Short mmCIF file of C-alpha atoms and ligand atoms in Angstrom, two decimals:
data_model
loop_
_atom_site.label_atom_id
_atom_site.label_comp_id
_atom_site.label_asym_id
_atom_site.label_seq_id
_atom_site.Cartn_x
_atom_site.Cartn_y
_atom_site.Cartn_z
CA MET A 1 47.50 -28.25 -19.01
CA ASN A 2 43.98 -29.03 -19.96
CA MET A 3 43.63 -29.24 -23.79
CA MET A 4 40.68 -29.72 -26.15
CA GLU A 5 39.84 -29.18 -29.97
CA THR A 6 36.70 -27.94 -31.68
CA GLU A 7 35.81 -26.88 -34.97
CA VAL A 8 33.91 -23.66 -34.25
CA CYS A 9 34.53 -21.63 -31.12
CA ILE A 10 32.65 -18.64 -30.10
CA VAL A 11 33.96 -16.13 -27.48
CA GLY A 12 31.01 -14.30 -25.53
CA ALA A 13 27.61 -15.11 -24.99
CA GLY A 14 25.82 -11.95 -25.40
CA PRO A 15 23.38 -11.29 -28.27
CA GLY A 16 25.84 -11.74 -30.78
CA GLY A 17 27.45 -14.80 -29.55
CA ALA A 18 24.30 -16.55 -28.29
CA ALA A 19 22.65 -15.73 -31.65
CA ALA A 20 25.51 -17.27 -33.59
CA ALA A 21 25.38 -20.39 -31.22
CA LEU A 22 21.78 -20.84 -31.72
CA LYS A 23 21.75 -20.36 -35.50
CA LEU A 24 24.67 -22.97 -35.73
CA SER A 25 22.57 -25.26 -33.49
CA TYR A 26 19.33 -25.08 -35.46
CA LEU A 27 21.48 -25.83 -38.64
CA GLY A 28 22.89 -28.89 -37.03
CA THR A 29 26.54 -27.67 -36.48
CA PRO A 30 28.08 -27.99 -32.88
CA CYS A 31 30.08 -25.21 -31.33
CA LEU A 32 31.83 -24.41 -28.04
CA LEU A 33 30.45 -21.02 -26.47
CA LEU A 34 32.66 -19.25 -23.95
CA ASP A 35 31.80 -16.67 -21.50
CA LYS A 36 33.86 -15.11 -18.87
CA ALA A 37 30.62 -14.30 -16.90
CA THR A 38 28.20 -16.60 -15.02
CA PHE A 39 24.66 -16.03 -16.12
CA PRO A 40 22.32 -14.22 -15.21
CA ARG A 41 24.69 -11.24 -15.46
CA ASP A 42 24.23 -7.62 -16.19
CA LYS A 43 25.27 -5.65 -19.34
CA VAL A 44 25.10 -1.86 -19.30
CA CYS A 45 22.61 -1.02 -21.87
CA GLY A 46 19.34 1.06 -22.55
CA ASP A 47 17.52 -2.42 -22.76
CA ALA A 48 15.52 -1.49 -25.70
CA VAL A 49 14.91 -4.68 -27.97
CA SER A 50 13.78 -3.73 -31.41
CA GLY A 51 11.86 -5.56 -34.04
CA LYS A 52 14.96 -6.71 -35.67
CA VAL A 53 15.54 -9.19 -32.67
CA THR A 54 11.90 -10.41 -32.86
CA THR A 55 12.18 -11.04 -36.47
CA LEU A 56 15.27 -13.23 -36.19
CA LEU A 57 13.91 -15.13 -33.36
CA GLY A 58 10.77 -15.95 -35.10
CA ARG A 59 12.74 -17.02 -38.36
CA LEU A 60 14.81 -19.21 -36.14
CA ASP A 61 12.06 -20.77 -34.39
CA PRO A 62 8.61 -19.40 -33.86
CA ALA A 63 8.27 -21.19 -30.49
CA MET A 64 11.30 -19.36 -29.23
CA LEU A 65 9.81 -16.10 -30.09
CA ARG A 66 6.61 -17.16 -28.44
CA ARG A 67 8.55 -17.90 -25.26
CA PHE A 68 10.33 -14.52 -25.61
CA ARG A 69 6.83 -12.70 -25.76
CA GLN A 70 5.54 -14.32 -22.78
CA GLN A 71 8.48 -13.13 -20.56
CA VAL A 72 7.12 -11.25 -17.73
CA THR A 73 10.34 -9.28 -17.23
CA ASN A 74 9.59 -7.34 -20.66
CA VAL A 75 7.34 -4.29 -21.21
CA ASP A 76 5.86 -4.00 -24.52
CA VAL A 77 6.67 -0.75 -26.53
CA TRP A 78 4.59 0.89 -29.13
CA GLY A 79 6.21 3.86 -30.09
CA ILE A 80 8.65 6.37 -29.54
CA ARG A 81 8.79 10.01 -28.29
CA PHE A 82 11.46 12.56 -29.64
CA ILE A 83 11.75 15.59 -27.75
CA PRO A 84 14.02 18.12 -29.59
CA SER A 85 16.05 21.01 -28.03
CA ASN A 86 12.90 23.31 -28.23
CA GLY A 87 10.68 20.77 -26.33
CA ARG A 88 7.99 20.48 -29.05
CA GLU A 89 7.55 16.64 -28.67
CA LEU A 90 7.00 14.31 -31.43
CA LYS A 91 5.29 11.08 -31.09
CA ILE A 92 5.72 8.15 -33.55
CA PRO A 93 3.81 4.88 -33.07
CA PHE A 94 5.88 1.77 -34.74
CA GLN A 95 2.76 0.40 -36.00
CA VAL A 96 -0.25 2.38 -37.90
CA ASP A 97 -3.37 2.10 -36.09
CA TYR A 98 -2.04 -0.62 -33.46
CA ASP A 99 -4.28 -2.35 -30.85
CA PRO A 100 -2.12 -3.21 -27.75
CA ASN A 101 -4.85 -5.75 -26.74
CA VAL A 102 -4.75 -7.63 -30.08
CA ASP A 103 -1.47 -6.94 -32.02
CA GLU A 104 1.92 -8.29 -31.16
CA ALA A 105 4.26 -5.60 -29.83
CA PRO A 106 6.51 -4.27 -32.17
CA GLY A 107 9.29 -3.57 -29.72
CA TYR A 108 10.30 -4.31 -25.97
CA VAL A 109 12.30 -2.99 -23.08
CA MET A 110 13.74 -5.79 -20.93
CA ARG A 111 16.51 -5.67 -18.46
CA ARG A 112 19.80 -7.22 -20.03
CA THR A 113 20.31 -9.48 -17.01
CA ASP A 114 16.87 -11.06 -18.23
CA PHE A 115 17.10 -10.64 -21.88
CA ASP A 116 20.65 -12.19 -21.96
CA ASN A 117 19.56 -14.88 -19.49
CA PHE A 118 16.68 -15.87 -21.84
CA LEU A 119 19.16 -16.41 -24.71
CA VAL A 120 21.38 -18.37 -22.51
CA GLU A 121 18.43 -20.62 -21.24
CA GLU A 122 17.83 -21.21 -25.03
CA VAL A 123 21.44 -22.06 -25.51
CA ARG A 124 21.36 -24.70 -22.49
CA GLN A 125 18.31 -26.47 -24.02
CA ARG A 126 20.48 -27.19 -27.05
CA LYS A 127 22.59 -30.38 -26.92
CA ASN A 128 24.99 -29.45 -29.67
CA ILE A 129 26.05 -26.40 -28.05
CA ASP A 130 28.89 -26.88 -25.34
CA PHE A 131 28.31 -23.75 -23.16
CA ARG A 132 31.03 -22.89 -20.79
CA GLU A 133 30.35 -19.84 -18.47
CA GLY A 134 32.92 -18.45 -16.15
CA ILE A 135 35.73 -19.24 -18.55
CA GLU A 136 37.81 -16.26 -19.52
CA VAL A 137 39.81 -16.18 -22.68
CA LYS A 138 43.40 -14.57 -21.97
CA GLU A 139 45.20 -15.11 -25.33
CA TYR A 140 44.97 -15.97 -28.83
CA GLU A 141 47.62 -17.51 -31.08
CA ARG A 142 47.46 -18.25 -34.76
CA THR A 143 48.25 -22.27 -35.57
CA ASP A 144 48.49 -24.04 -38.75
CA LYS A 145 45.00 -25.13 -38.53
CA GLY A 146 43.44 -22.17 -37.01
CA TRP A 147 43.64 -20.31 -33.54
CA LYS A 148 44.83 -21.52 -30.04
CA ILE A 149 42.90 -19.95 -27.24
CA SER A 150 44.30 -19.84 -23.74
CA THR A 151 41.97 -19.25 -20.74
CA ALA A 152 42.50 -17.63 -17.41
CA SER A 153 41.99 -21.13 -15.58
CA GLY A 154 44.71 -22.73 -17.93
CA GLN A 155 42.80 -24.47 -20.57
CA GLU A 156 44.02 -24.63 -23.97
CA ILE A 157 41.33 -24.82 -26.71
CA HIS A 158 42.16 -25.26 -30.51
CA CYS A 159 39.71 -24.28 -33.12
CA ARG A 160 39.40 -23.83 -36.76
CA ILE A 161 37.18 -20.98 -36.97
CA LEU A 162 36.91 -18.53 -34.29
CA LEU A 163 33.66 -16.22 -33.75
CA ILE A 164 34.51 -13.13 -31.56
CA ALA A 165 31.48 -11.55 -29.92
CA ASP A 166 33.29 -10.33 -26.62
CA GLY A 167 31.82 -6.79 -26.89
CA ALA A 168 32.83 -3.32 -26.78
CA TYR A 169 36.09 -3.71 -25.16
CA SER A 170 37.07 -6.76 -27.17
CA HIS A 171 40.67 -7.75 -26.84
CA PHE A 172 41.01 -9.49 -30.20
CA SER A 173 39.26 -6.61 -32.18
CA ARG A 174 41.67 -4.14 -30.67
CA HIS A 175 45.03 -6.01 -30.64
CA ILE A 176 44.65 -8.63 -33.01
CA ALA A 177 42.14 -7.31 -35.66
CA GLY A 178 44.04 -3.85 -35.04
CA HIS A 179 40.67 -1.81 -34.72
CA THR A 180 41.80 0.94 -32.46
CA LYS A 181 39.16 3.51 -30.80
CA ASP A 182 38.30 6.31 -32.82
CA ASN A 183 36.44 8.79 -30.88
CA ALA A 184 34.54 10.40 -33.75
CA HIS A 185 32.95 6.81 -34.28
CA TYR A 186 32.54 5.91 -30.65
CA ALA A 187 30.23 7.02 -27.91
CA ALA A 188 30.22 7.24 -23.95
CA ALA A 189 27.19 6.32 -22.07
CA LEU A 190 25.69 6.24 -18.69
CA ARG A 191 22.68 4.03 -17.32
CA ALA A 192 21.04 4.13 -14.22
CA TYR A 193 17.86 2.19 -13.15
CA TYR A 194 15.17 4.06 -11.36
CA LYS A 195 11.86 3.50 -9.79
CA GLY A 196 9.02 5.99 -9.34
CA VAL A 197 9.41 8.06 -12.55
CA THR A 198 6.23 9.61 -13.74
CA GLY A 199 4.74 10.79 -16.72
CA PHE A 200 5.14 7.79 -19.20
CA HIS A 201 3.17 7.39 -22.37
CA LYS A 202 0.12 4.85 -21.89
CA ASP A 203 1.41 2.50 -24.31
CA ASN A 204 5.10 2.56 -23.21
CA PHE A 205 6.68 4.71 -25.84
CA ILE A 206 10.31 4.87 -25.23
CA GLU A 207 11.78 8.58 -25.01
CA LEU A 208 14.70 10.15 -26.60
CA HIS A 209 15.59 13.86 -25.36
CA PHE A 210 17.58 15.68 -27.55
CA LEU A 211 19.18 18.22 -25.14
CA PRO A 212 21.46 21.02 -26.36
CA GLU A 213 24.19 20.04 -23.81
CA LEU A 214 24.15 16.47 -25.29
CA ASN A 215 24.35 17.22 -28.80
CA PRO A 216 25.28 14.87 -30.68
CA GLY A 217 23.68 12.50 -28.31
CA TYR A 218 20.70 12.13 -26.18
CA PHE A 219 19.24 11.54 -22.75
CA TRP A 220 16.66 8.35 -22.74
CA ILE A 221 14.00 7.32 -20.39
CA PHE A 222 12.73 3.70 -21.23
CA PRO A 223 9.93 2.19 -19.22
CA LEU A 224 10.40 -1.22 -17.37
CA PRO A 225 7.86 -3.34 -15.49
CA ASN A 226 6.45 -2.23 -12.07
CA GLY A 227 7.03 1.22 -12.74
CA GLY A 228 10.87 1.15 -13.12
CA ALA A 229 12.83 2.93 -15.82
CA ASN A 230 16.12 2.62 -17.49
CA VAL A 231 17.50 6.11 -17.66
CA GLY A 232 20.63 7.43 -19.38
CA LEU A 233 22.53 9.53 -21.67
CA GLY A 234 25.05 9.08 -24.32
CA MET A 235 27.17 11.18 -26.42
CA ARG A 236 29.91 10.88 -29.26
CA SER A 237 33.12 10.53 -27.45
CA ASP A 238 35.17 13.26 -29.58
CA PHE A 239 32.49 15.80 -28.29
CA VAL A 240 32.62 14.57 -24.71
CA GLN A 241 36.47 15.13 -25.05
CA LYS A 242 36.52 18.20 -26.70
CA ARG A 243 33.98 19.87 -24.35
CA ARG A 244 35.61 18.11 -21.19
CA LEU A 245 32.44 16.94 -20.05
CA ASN A 246 31.72 14.68 -17.01
CA LEU A 247 28.63 12.96 -18.08
CA LYS A 248 27.69 12.12 -14.48
CA THR A 249 27.67 15.86 -13.75
CA VAL A 250 25.49 16.31 -16.90
CA LEU A 251 23.07 13.47 -15.73
CA ASN A 252 22.58 15.01 -12.34
CA GLU A 253 22.06 18.50 -13.70
CA VAL A 254 19.25 17.20 -16.07
CA PHE A 255 17.57 15.57 -12.89
CA GLU A 256 17.99 18.77 -11.04
CA LYS A 257 17.27 21.55 -13.36
CA HIS A 258 15.57 20.41 -16.53
CA PRO A 259 12.19 21.99 -16.36
CA ASP A 260 10.02 18.89 -17.47
CA ILE A 261 12.47 15.92 -16.40
CA ALA A 262 13.11 17.32 -13.00
CA ALA A 263 9.49 17.29 -12.15
CA ARG A 264 9.03 13.74 -13.43
CA PHE A 265 11.98 12.51 -11.06
CA ALA A 266 10.86 14.61 -8.23
CA ASN A 267 9.95 11.35 -6.18
CA ALA A 268 12.14 8.91 -8.19
CA GLU A 269 14.68 6.62 -6.37
CA LEU A 270 17.96 5.23 -7.79
CA ASP A 271 17.73 1.64 -7.90
CA GLY A 272 21.47 0.42 -7.91
CA LYS A 273 24.39 2.69 -9.30
CA ILE A 274 25.01 4.79 -12.22
CA VAL A 275 27.17 2.86 -14.63
CA GLY A 276 29.04 3.75 -17.83
CA TYR A 277 30.25 2.01 -20.68
CA GLY A 278 31.27 2.41 -24.22
CA LEU A 279 29.54 2.20 -27.66
CA PRO A 280 31.58 1.43 -30.88
CA LEU A 281 29.64 2.83 -33.59
CA GLY A 282 29.24 1.35 -37.16
CA SER A 283 29.87 5.07 -38.79
CA LYS A 284 33.37 4.13 -39.91
CA ARG A 285 33.46 0.77 -41.94
CA ARG A 286 35.83 -1.80 -40.35
CA SER A 287 37.04 -5.05 -41.58
CA LEU A 288 35.16 -8.02 -39.88
CA SER A 289 37.24 -10.90 -40.93
CA GLY A 290 40.67 -12.45 -41.33
CA ASP A 291 42.18 -15.91 -41.48
CA HIS A 292 40.10 -18.29 -39.73
CA TYR A 293 37.93 -15.56 -37.69
CA MET A 294 34.98 -13.29 -37.82
CA LEU A 295 33.99 -10.38 -35.53
CA LEU A 296 30.45 -9.93 -34.41
CA GLY A 297 28.28 -7.30 -32.76
CA ASP A 298 30.26 -4.69 -30.70
CA ALA A 299 33.65 -6.36 -31.36
CA GLY A 300 32.85 -5.63 -35.25
CA HIS A 301 31.95 -2.08 -34.29
CA LEU A 302 28.13 -2.56 -35.43
CA ILE A 303 26.26 -0.18 -33.18
CA ASP A 304 23.94 2.20 -34.99
CA PRO A 305 25.47 5.68 -35.12
CA LEU A 306 22.06 7.43 -34.64
CA THR A 307 19.97 5.42 -31.99
CA GLY A 308 22.63 3.50 -30.32
CA GLU A 309 20.91 0.19 -31.18
CA GLY A 310 23.16 -2.75 -31.00
CA ILE A 311 21.42 -5.85 -29.91
CA GLY A 312 19.74 -6.22 -33.26
CA ASN A 313 22.86 -5.59 -35.24
CA ALA A 314 24.89 -8.15 -33.08
CA PHE A 315 22.02 -10.54 -33.79
CA TYR A 316 22.16 -10.08 -37.54
CA SER A 317 25.97 -10.54 -37.54
CA GLY A 318 25.65 -13.58 -35.36
CA PHE A 319 23.20 -15.08 -37.69
CA ILE A 320 25.42 -14.33 -40.90
CA ALA A 321 28.54 -15.56 -39.15
CA ALA A 322 26.89 -18.75 -38.32
CA GLU A 323 26.04 -19.48 -41.92
CA GLN A 324 29.29 -18.30 -43.18
CA ALA A 325 31.10 -20.76 -40.52
CA ILE A 326 29.04 -23.64 -41.95
CA GLN A 327 30.06 -22.72 -45.43
CA CYS A 328 33.77 -22.50 -44.44
CA LEU A 329 33.47 -26.03 -42.94
CA GLN A 330 31.94 -27.47 -46.00
CA GLU A 331 34.41 -25.85 -48.27
CA GLU A 332 37.47 -26.30 -46.03
CA ARG A 333 38.34 -22.60 -46.83
CA PHE A 334 38.88 -20.27 -43.76
CA ASP A 335 41.58 -17.98 -45.48
CA ALA A 336 40.93 -14.08 -45.24
CA THR A 337 40.08 -13.88 -48.85
CA TYR A 338 37.33 -16.27 -48.71
CA LEU A 339 36.01 -14.76 -45.21
CA GLU A 340 35.37 -11.38 -47.03
CA ALA A 341 32.15 -12.97 -48.10
CA TYR A 342 31.09 -12.51 -44.30
CA ASP A 343 31.77 -8.71 -44.36
CA ALA A 344 30.05 -8.34 -47.78
CA ARG A 345 26.72 -9.79 -46.16
CA VAL A 346 26.87 -7.80 -43.13
CA ASP A 347 27.37 -4.75 -45.57
CA ARG A 348 24.37 -5.67 -47.62
CA VAL A 349 22.25 -6.18 -44.40
CA LEU A 350 23.35 -3.44 -42.02
CA ARG A 351 25.66 -0.97 -43.76
CA VAL A 352 23.19 0.98 -45.71
CA GLU A 353 21.04 1.45 -42.60
CA MET A 354 24.12 2.49 -40.64
CA ARG A 355 25.21 5.02 -43.27
CA LEU A 356 21.92 6.43 -43.25
CA SER A 357 21.86 6.75 -39.43
CA TYR A 358 25.13 8.33 -39.53
CA GLN A 359 23.78 11.11 -42.12
CA LEU A 360 20.95 11.53 -39.77
CA GLN A 361 23.13 11.96 -36.74
CA ARG A 362 25.22 14.55 -38.52
CA ILE A 363 21.81 16.66 -39.59
CA MET A 364 20.61 16.52 -36.13
CA GLN A 365 23.58 18.32 -34.84
CA ILE A 366 22.12 21.43 -36.51
CA GLN A 367 19.56 22.07 -33.76
CA TRP A 368 17.41 24.82 -35.46
CA LEU A 369 16.90 22.51 -38.44
CA THR A 370 15.92 19.61 -36.18
CA ASN A 371 13.65 21.79 -34.36
CA LEU A 372 12.01 23.06 -37.56
CA ILE A 373 11.60 19.40 -38.97
CA THR A 374 10.24 17.98 -35.82
CA GLY A 375 7.81 20.90 -35.47
CA PHE A 376 6.82 20.64 -38.98
CA ILE A 377 6.15 16.63 -38.49
CA ALA A 378 4.31 17.12 -35.30
CA SER A 379 1.66 19.32 -36.91
CA ASN A 380 1.24 16.71 -39.63
CA PRO A 381 -0.54 13.53 -39.07
CA LYS A 382 0.02 12.25 -42.67
CA ILE A 383 3.82 12.53 -42.22
CA ILE A 384 3.64 11.03 -38.78
CA GLU A 385 1.73 7.94 -40.35
CA LEU A 386 4.66 7.80 -43.02
CA LEU A 387 7.35 7.81 -40.36
CA CYS A 388 5.44 5.07 -38.55
CA ARG A 389 5.65 2.95 -41.58
CA MET A 390 9.41 3.83 -41.89
CA TYR A 391 10.09 1.61 -38.90
CA THR A 392 9.47 -1.47 -40.92
CA ASP A 393 10.16 -0.18 -44.44
CA PHE A 394 13.73 0.56 -45.00
CA ASP A 395 13.32 1.93 -48.42
CA LEU A 396 10.92 4.42 -47.34
CA ARG A 397 13.26 5.49 -44.48
CA LYS A 398 15.87 6.30 -46.89
CA GLN A 399 13.73 9.50 -47.86
CA LEU A 400 14.58 10.99 -44.35
CA VAL A 401 17.73 12.25 -45.76
CA ARG A 402 16.70 13.60 -49.25
CA PRO A 403 15.87 17.50 -49.20
CA TRP A 404 13.37 16.57 -52.05
CA PHE A 405 11.31 14.43 -49.79
CA TRP A 406 10.89 17.29 -47.25
CA LEU A 407 10.29 19.98 -50.13
CA LYS A 408 7.44 17.74 -51.49
CA MET A 409 5.95 17.27 -47.88
CA TRP A 410 6.15 20.97 -47.25
CA LEU A 411 4.48 21.67 -50.61
CA GLY A 412 1.74 19.17 -50.05
CA ARG A 413 0.77 20.75 -46.83
CA ARG A 414 0.72 24.22 -48.38
CA ALA A 415 -1.39 23.04 -51.20
CA GLU A 416 -3.87 21.47 -48.58
CA ALA A 417 -3.95 24.79 -46.62
C1 FAD B 501 24.58 2.61 -22.24
C2 FAD B 501 24.26 1.89 -23.32
C3 FAD B 501 22.95 1.65 -23.83
C4 FAD B 501 22.55 0.90 -24.98
N1 FAD B 501 21.36 0.98 -25.36
C5 FAD B 501 20.89 -0.09 -26.09
C6 FAD B 501 19.64 -0.31 -26.31
O1 FAD B 501 18.59 0.23 -25.84
N2 FAD B 501 19.14 -1.19 -27.42
C7 FAD B 501 20.13 -1.77 -28.01
O2 FAD B 501 19.75 -2.57 -28.92
N3 FAD B 501 21.49 -1.60 -27.96
C8 FAD B 501 21.89 -0.77 -27.01
N4 FAD B 501 23.29 -0.48 -26.56
C9 FAD B 501 24.08 -1.41 -27.25
C10 FAD B 501 24.20 -2.99 -26.94
O3 FAD B 501 24.27 -2.89 -25.35
C11 FAD B 501 25.30 -3.62 -27.73
O4 FAD B 501 25.41 -3.46 -29.03
C12 FAD B 501 25.00 -5.26 -27.37
O5 FAD B 501 25.28 -5.66 -26.03
C13 FAD B 501 26.11 -6.17 -28.39
O6 FAD B 501 26.23 -7.28 -27.78
P1 FAD B 501 27.26 -8.12 -28.16
O7 FAD B 501 27.09 -9.78 -28.15
O8 FAD B 501 28.26 -7.94 -29.19
O9 FAD B 501 28.35 -7.93 -26.85
P2 FAD B 501 27.97 -7.88 -25.26
O10 FAD B 501 26.54 -7.89 -24.93
O11 FAD B 501 28.77 -7.02 -24.78
O12 FAD B 501 28.55 -9.36 -24.84
C14 FAD B 501 29.93 -9.66 -24.83
C15 FAD B 501 30.08 -10.82 -23.96
O13 FAD B 501 31.46 -11.37 -23.82
C16 FAD B 501 32.03 -11.56 -22.81
N5 FAD B 501 33.42 -11.45 -22.75
C17 FAD B 501 33.96 -10.25 -22.77
N6 FAD B 501 35.37 -10.77 -22.71
C18 FAD B 501 35.46 -11.96 -22.36
C19 FAD B 501 36.68 -12.87 -22.43
N7 FAD B 501 37.92 -12.11 -22.35
N8 FAD B 501 36.42 -14.11 -22.48
C20 FAD B 501 35.21 -14.70 -22.29
N9 FAD B 501 34.00 -13.82 -22.28
C21 FAD B 501 34.29 -12.49 -22.67
C22 FAD B 501 31.09 -10.77 -21.88
O14 FAD B 501 31.09 -11.37 -20.50
C23 FAD B 501 29.67 -10.72 -22.28
O15 FAD B 501 28.75 -11.51 -22.01
C24 FAD B 501 23.61 0.13 -25.67
C25 FAD B 501 24.91 0.03 -25.19
C26 FAD B 501 25.40 0.91 -24.22
C27 FAD B 501 26.71 1.21 -23.64
#
């Protein structure tokens, strides 16, 4: 049997694992990074890359951020279109008074095949990352010094600290950390690529359509280069189960019968297959660490429960896990109590936002209220500007769930009238 030893081993080279490996590398700590896939490879996703990712890439290496922005495979995104069930659209730019010819885009859409491959190409440039693709981890076993990892190809790897970033169907998360699937905190989703969809915003606003049959959840259309689009829908799994929904049937009905959407897809062509995947949502707090290990990204159930955004959160958890791993090595402490510091930092950075998103997810289940609020916002440019500022100002965003905020806005509007 082929045997090797390493201090830090990362399983999964998606955004969570790649971010952790890059952060470790830039901080001068070598690691072993394993993935069962060979890159480039697809990952079922909406492909929307938020400002969280660009912020972190820029903090790690401004040159890397420049390389990312220069990729021809991404589309610059300047805002979002919310279409509630009554169809009264709300357009919110991500930046006040933006100029696409001068400013850097606040968000992007990029096929995951390309985005993950961009990260892997960055990984390949780093001499202190031992990246091995096409290596599937099969088993984990606790040892005196850490973990023993057995791979499908018969390798045995011993490490002191294990970073688990193997995604939504993580074996370790489910069977070793004990995080069973909870349908009230999980979503099912479908994704399809299309060509020839019409009716996009001129500045590539991404679109979320809140259809009554998909509540709580939404149908999305995200623009891609050369007239392409990432299209899909997602819904909380407990509702899918309760209503015995077949999401593929729902998707086809949207294409055929929805008055506005059907017209936009009249001449569109499916590019590839319609594929499904799960989203472990962060609305239920889970433990993210234990003796000699940390869970990152989807393996730690860190997807935003309202928007379904998980790439940025996987990135954040990867960066935090890398710093924590270095501390563990310096202090020679790998026990569960010491590693609680990782959970605490992830909580500080991401948990408040996820709690807020969960509150909004529940509020938005009340369709008449969502219709009322979006209608009120759509007719009020000052509130649109405030919402626009919320994209980058998290403290401001917290106002969204406070009834007092809406009352003040409403009273202000009446006073102006
Ligand atoms: C339909 C859908 C739409 C979404 N839309 C968006 C969106 O628009 N924007 C957004 O930010 N997020 C979106 N998400 C969430 C996002 O896709 C995830 O949160 C993100 O991919 C998490 O990254 P990760 O690194 O944790 O896991 P992953 O990206 O899943 O990477 C895990 C890696 O682990 C590897 N792996 C798995 N098992 C093993 C093993 N046994 N051995 C070795 N390697 C293994 C896999 O090959 C893979 O490369 C969406 C999710 C879905 C399902």
